[in-house]
């Protein structure tokens, strides 16, 4: 049994190309499905746009529409496969039905709003500054809400994309 006060395995450097999930790093050699998505904002936007267009990109079908519908079908808890479908959990009031997104522990936020053909990708790293005096990371939820709210405010209630 490891004594947590004597643990010396912390990485004390800026992570580049490594998971920021200690469990994945130490227990799974850095490779674990729960450790998150690694990409650029532009590439994550491609994924969101692909879902918003029911699997097509240009004239090519990359995912079947039925697969996308399965990903975005709310389950008993109200979530899709890998996607949050609840306005409360996404931190934005008044999202149109069918909106989906995901929040990441490190501060990432993605939001798809099919009604407006809108994808929002916000990549931040709340862990980069370390913890506060209460050993907590900065809360990025107010920033997530402000960004999504400002973007959505540009769409009127009856506006088409």
PDB file of C-alpha atoms in Angstrom:
ATOM      1  CA  UNK A   1       0.000   0.000   0.000  1.00  0.00           C
ATOM      2  CA  UNK A   2       1.328   3.421  -1.025  1.00  0.00           C
ATOM      3  CA  UNK A   3       1.623   6.183   1.555  1.00  0.00           C
ATOM      4  CA  UNK A   4       0.104   9.236  -0.191  1.00  0.00           C
ATOM      5  CA  UNK A   5       2.289  11.614   1.830  1.00  0.00           C
ATOM      6  CA  UNK A   6       5.451   9.959   0.545  1.00  0.00           C
ATOM      7  CA  UNK A   7       4.401   9.630  -3.100  1.00  0.00           C
ATOM      8  CA  UNK A   8       7.131  10.979  -5.363  1.00  0.00           C
ATOM      9  CA  UNK A   9       5.692  10.095  -8.764  1.00  0.00           C
ATOM     10  CA  UNK A  10       4.163  13.483  -9.554  1.00  0.00           C
ATOM     11  CA  UNK A  11       5.199  15.012 -12.820  1.00  0.00           C
ATOM     12  CA  UNK A  12       6.551  18.479 -12.095  1.00  0.00           C
ATOM     13  CA  UNK A  13       6.838  19.764 -15.646  1.00  0.00           C
ATOM     14  CA  UNK A  14       4.539  21.145 -18.313  1.00  0.00           C
ATOM     15  CA  UNK A  15       2.831  18.245 -20.034  1.00  0.00           C
ATOM     16  CA  UNK A  16       3.130  18.178 -23.792  1.00  0.00           C
ATOM     17  CA  UNK A  17       1.592  15.240 -25.607  1.00  0.00           C
ATOM     18  CA  UNK A  18       0.859  13.362 -22.374  1.00  0.00           C
ATOM     19  CA  UNK A  19      -2.439  12.731 -20.659  1.00  0.00           C
ATOM     20  CA  UNK A  20      -3.146  14.963 -17.693  1.00  0.00           C
ATOM     21  CA  UNK A  21      -4.951  12.094 -15.983  1.00  0.00           C
ATOM     22  CA  UNK A  22      -2.711  10.669 -13.258  1.00  0.00           C
ATOM     23  CA  UNK A  23      -4.582   7.371 -13.148  1.00  0.00           C
ATOM     24  CA  UNK A  24      -4.113   6.848 -16.865  1.00  0.00           C
ATOM     25  CA  UNK A  25      -0.462   7.920 -16.661  1.00  0.00           C
ATOM     26  CA  UNK A  26       0.550   5.754 -13.704  1.00  0.00           C
ATOM     27  CA  UNK A  27      -1.738   2.748 -14.074  1.00  0.00           C
ATOM     28  CA  UNK A  28      -2.113   2.473 -17.846  1.00  0.00           C
ATOM     29  CA  UNK A  29       1.148   3.852 -19.307  1.00  0.00           C
ATOM     30  CA  UNK A  30      -0.741   6.953 -20.411  1.00  0.00           C
ATOM     31  CA  UNK A  31      -3.278   5.158 -22.581  1.00  0.00           C
ATOM     32  CA  UNK A  32      -6.853   4.891 -21.317  1.00  0.00           C
ATOM     33  CA  UNK A  33     -10.201   5.720 -22.889  1.00  0.00           C
ATOM     34  CA  UNK A  34     -11.266   7.831 -19.932  1.00  0.00           C
ATOM     35  CA  UNK A  35      -8.191  10.055 -20.216  1.00  0.00           C
ATOM     36  CA  UNK A  36      -9.787  12.382 -22.741  1.00  0.00           C
ATOM     37  CA  UNK A  37      -9.636  13.561 -26.289  1.00  0.00           C
ATOM     38  CA  UNK A  38      -6.410  14.971 -27.677  1.00  0.00           C
ATOM     39  CA  UNK A  39      -6.708  17.249 -30.653  1.00  0.00           C
ATOM     40  CA  UNK A  40      -6.759  20.805 -31.894  1.00  0.00           C
ATOM     41  CA  UNK A  41      -9.781  23.101 -31.761  1.00  0.00           C
ATOM     42  CA  UNK A  42     -10.014  22.953 -35.564  1.00  0.00           C
ATOM     43  CA  UNK A  43     -10.102  19.148 -35.611  1.00  0.00           C
ATOM     44  CA  UNK A  44     -12.644  18.925 -32.783  1.00  0.00           C
ATOM     45  CA  UNK A  45     -14.748  21.377 -34.788  1.00  0.00           C
ATOM     46  CA  UNK A  46     -14.578  18.971 -37.751  1.00  0.00           C
ATOM     47  CA  UNK A  47     -16.004  16.225 -35.509  1.00  0.00           C
ATOM     48  CA  UNK A  48     -18.816  18.473 -34.278  1.00  0.00           C
ATOM     49  CA  UNK A  49     -19.638  19.610 -37.815  1.00  0.00           C
ATOM     50  CA  UNK A  50     -19.693  15.965 -38.920  1.00  0.00           C
ATOM     51  CA  UNK A  51     -22.241  15.179 -36.198  1.00  0.00           C
ATOM     52  CA  UNK A  52     -24.287  18.275 -37.044  1.00  0.00           C
ATOM     53  CA  UNK A  53     -24.459  17.175 -40.697  1.00  0.00           C
ATOM     54  CA  UNK A  54     -25.508  13.606 -39.753  1.00  0.00           C
ATOM     55  CA  UNK A  55     -22.209  12.106 -40.841  1.00  0.00           C
ATOM     56  CA  UNK A  56     -21.539  13.855 -44.128  1.00  0.00           C
ATOM     57  CA  UNK A  57     -18.672  16.106 -45.080  1.00  0.00           C
ATOM     58  CA  UNK A  58     -19.069  17.761 -48.440  1.00  0.00           C
ATOM     59  CA  UNK A  59     -20.530  15.018 -50.605  1.00  0.00           C
ATOM     60  CA  UNK A  60     -18.966  12.155 -48.634  1.00  0.00           C
ATOM     61  CA  UNK A  61     -20.740  10.133 -45.992  1.00  0.00           C
ATOM     62  CA  UNK A  62     -18.139   9.387 -43.310  1.00  0.00           C
ATOM     63  CA  UNK A  63     -20.584   8.144 -40.677  1.00  0.00           C
ATOM     64  CA  UNK A  64     -24.009   6.699 -41.259  1.00  0.00           C
ATOM     65  CA  UNK A  65     -26.847   8.990 -40.225  1.00  0.00           C
ATOM     66  CA  UNK A  66     -28.190   6.143 -38.076  1.00  0.00           C
ATOM     67  CA  UNK A  67     -24.864   6.022 -36.195  1.00  0.00           C
ATOM     68  CA  UNK A  68     -25.005   9.759 -35.497  1.00  0.00           C
ATOM     69  CA  UNK A  69     -28.617   9.472 -34.352  1.00  0.00           C
ATOM     70  CA  UNK A  70     -27.556   6.682 -31.970  1.00  0.00           C
ATOM     71  CA  UNK A  71     -24.737   8.846 -30.560  1.00  0.00           C
ATOM     72  CA  UNK A  72     -27.161  11.710 -29.946  1.00  0.00           C
ATOM     73  CA  UNK A  73     -30.191   9.758 -28.710  1.00  0.00           C
ATOM     74  CA  UNK A  74     -30.771  10.560 -25.028  1.00  0.00           C
ATOM     75  CA  UNK A  75     -30.596   7.540 -22.731  1.00  0.00           C
ATOM     76  CA  UNK A  76     -32.536   7.056 -19.482  1.00  0.00           C
ATOM     77  CA  UNK A  77     -30.292   9.620 -17.773  1.00  0.00           C
ATOM     78  CA  UNK A  78     -30.762  12.102 -20.618  1.00  0.00           C
ATOM     79  CA  UNK A  79     -27.287  11.747 -22.148  1.00  0.00           C
ATOM     80  CA  UNK A  80     -26.088  10.530 -25.529  1.00  0.00           C
ATOM     81  CA  UNK A  81     -23.186   8.166 -26.140  1.00  0.00           C
ATOM     82  CA  UNK A  82     -20.292  10.294 -24.932  1.00  0.00           C
ATOM     83  CA  UNK A  83     -22.347  13.484 -25.035  1.00  0.00           C
ATOM     84  CA  UNK A  84     -24.116  15.578 -22.436  1.00  0.00           C
ATOM     85  CA  UNK A  85     -27.620  16.424 -23.593  1.00  0.00           C
ATOM     86  CA  UNK A  86     -28.759  18.381 -20.512  1.00  0.00           C
ATOM     87  CA  UNK A  87     -28.819  22.195 -20.573  1.00  0.00           C
ATOM     88  CA  UNK A  88     -28.085  22.225 -16.843  1.00  0.00           C
ATOM     89  CA  UNK A  89     -24.965  20.106 -17.202  1.00  0.00           C
ATOM     90  CA  UNK A  90     -23.828  22.033 -20.268  1.00  0.00           C
ATOM     91  CA  UNK A  91     -24.188  25.218 -18.230  1.00  0.00           C
ATOM     92  CA  UNK A  92     -26.400  27.080 -20.691  1.00  0.00           C
ATOM     93  CA  UNK A  93     -30.078  27.881 -20.248  1.00  0.00           C
ATOM     94  CA  UNK A  94     -32.439  27.825 -23.182  1.00  0.00           C
ATOM     95  CA  UNK A  95     -30.512  25.587 -25.566  1.00  0.00           C
ATOM     96  CA  UNK A  96     -32.723  24.251 -28.363  1.00  0.00           C
ATOM     97  CA  UNK A  97     -33.729  20.580 -28.118  1.00  0.00           C
ATOM     98  CA  UNK A  98     -31.128  18.218 -29.534  1.00  0.00           C
ATOM     99  CA  UNK A  99     -28.172  20.324 -28.411  1.00  0.00           C
ATOM    100  CA  UNK A 100     -25.230  18.306 -27.159  1.00  0.00           C
ATOM    101  CA  UNK A 101     -21.780  18.873 -25.754  1.00  0.00           C
ATOM    102  CA  UNK A 102     -19.069  17.743 -23.429  1.00  0.00           C
ATOM    103  CA  UNK A 103     -17.004  19.267 -20.662  1.00  0.00           C
ATOM    104  CA  UNK A 104     -13.529  18.086 -19.830  1.00  0.00           C
ATOM    105  CA  UNK A 105     -11.823  17.977 -16.456  1.00  0.00           C
ATOM    106  CA  UNK A 106      -8.954  20.145 -17.646  1.00  0.00           C
ATOM    107  CA  UNK A 107     -11.336  22.870 -18.832  1.00  0.00           C
ATOM    108  CA  UNK A 108     -12.339  21.938 -22.356  1.00  0.00           C
ATOM    109  CA  UNK A 109     -15.867  22.576 -23.594  1.00  0.00           C
ATOM    110  CA  UNK A 110     -17.584  21.620 -26.831  1.00  0.00           C
ATOM    111  CA  UNK A 111     -21.153  22.388 -27.797  1.00  0.00           C
ATOM    112  CA  UNK A 112     -23.211  21.408 -30.829  1.00  0.00           C
ATOM    113  CA  UNK A 113     -26.504  23.161 -31.545  1.00  0.00           C
ATOM    114  CA  UNK A 114     -28.192  21.424 -34.501  1.00  0.00           C
ATOM    115  CA  UNK A 115     -31.007  23.986 -34.693  1.00  0.00           C
ATOM    116  CA  UNK A 116     -28.475  26.651 -35.710  1.00  0.00           C
ATOM    117  CA  UNK A 117     -25.850  24.407 -37.337  1.00  0.00           C
ATOM    118  CA  UNK A 118     -23.537  25.754 -34.638  1.00  0.00           C
ATOM    119  CA  UNK A 119     -20.438  24.223 -33.136  1.00  0.00           C
ATOM    120  CA  UNK A 120     -18.474  25.816 -30.288  1.00  0.00           C
ATOM    121  CA  UNK A 121     -15.042  24.594 -29.200  1.00  0.00           C
ATOM    122  CA  UNK A 122     -13.333  26.151 -26.184  1.00  0.00           C
ATOM    123  CA  UNK A 123      -9.998  24.649 -25.153  1.00  0.00           C
ATOM    124  CA  UNK A 124      -8.603  25.884 -21.849  1.00  0.00           C
ATOM    125  CA  UNK A 125      -6.399  24.294 -19.214  1.00  0.00           C
ATOM    126  CA  UNK A 126      -7.522  25.107 -15.709  1.00  0.00           C
ATOM    127  CA  UNK A 127      -4.775  22.930 -14.263  1.00  0.00           C
ATOM    128  CA  UNK A 128      -1.943  24.931 -15.785  1.00  0.00           C
ATOM    129  CA  UNK A 129      -1.876  27.412 -12.889  1.00  0.00           C
ATOM    130  CA  UNK A 130      -2.042  24.734 -10.201  1.00  0.00           C
ATOM    131  CA  UNK A 131      -4.455  24.628  -7.279  1.00  0.00           C
ATOM    132  CA  UNK A 132      -5.633  27.418  -5.005  1.00  0.00           C
ATOM    133  CA  UNK A 133      -5.220  27.540  -1.223  1.00  0.00           C
ATOM    134  CA  UNK A 134      -8.114  25.067  -0.865  1.00  0.00           C
ATOM    135  CA  UNK A 135      -6.298  22.669  -3.244  1.00  0.00           C
ATOM    136  CA  UNK A 136      -8.897  23.191  -5.961  1.00  0.00           C
ATOM    137  CA  UNK A 137      -8.380  24.007  -9.597  1.00  0.00           C
ATOM    138  CA  UNK A 138      -9.919  27.178 -11.037  1.00  0.00           C
ATOM    139  CA  UNK A 139     -13.615  26.922 -11.909  1.00  0.00           C
ATOM    140  CA  UNK A 140     -13.977  27.489 -15.658  1.00  0.00           C
ATOM    141  CA  UNK A 141     -17.765  27.017 -15.700  1.00  0.00           C
ATOM    142  CA  UNK A 142     -18.461  30.779 -15.630  1.00  0.00           C
ATOM    143  CA  UNK A 143     -16.235  31.190 -18.698  1.00  0.00           C
ATOM    144  CA  UNK A 144     -17.953  28.288 -20.479  1.00  0.00           C
ATOM    145  CA  UNK A 145     -21.383  29.799 -19.759  1.00  0.00           C
ATOM    146  CA  UNK A 146     -20.307  33.290 -20.844  1.00  0.00           C
ATOM    147  CA  UNK A 147     -18.818  32.119 -24.151  1.00  0.00           C
ATOM    148  CA  UNK A 148     -21.767  29.897 -25.070  1.00  0.00           C
ATOM    149  CA  UNK A 149     -24.280  32.513 -23.909  1.00  0.00           C
ATOM    150  CA  UNK A 150     -22.634  35.307 -25.933  1.00  0.00           C
ATOM    151  CA  UNK A 151     -22.560  33.197 -29.077  1.00  0.00           C
ATOM    152  CA  UNK A 152     -26.147  32.012 -28.666  1.00  0.00           C
ATOM    153  CA  UNK A 153     -27.322  35.565 -27.982  1.00  0.00           C
ATOM    154  CA  UNK A 154     -26.522  36.304 -31.627  1.00  0.00           C
ATOM    155  CA  UNK A 155     -29.267  33.933 -32.745  1.00  0.00           C
ATOM    156  CA  UNK A 156     -32.826  35.158 -32.473  1.00  0.00           C
ATOM    157  CA  UNK A 157     -35.571  32.786 -31.341  1.00  0.00           C
ATOM    158  CA  UNK A 158     -36.813  32.218 -34.906  1.00  0.00           C
ATOM    159  CA  UNK A 159     -33.551  32.753 -36.765  1.00  0.00           C
ATOM    160  CA  UNK A 160     -32.250  30.212 -39.238  1.00  0.00           C
ATOM    161  CA  UNK A 161     -28.522  29.525 -39.549  1.00  0.00           C
TER     162      UNK A 161
END
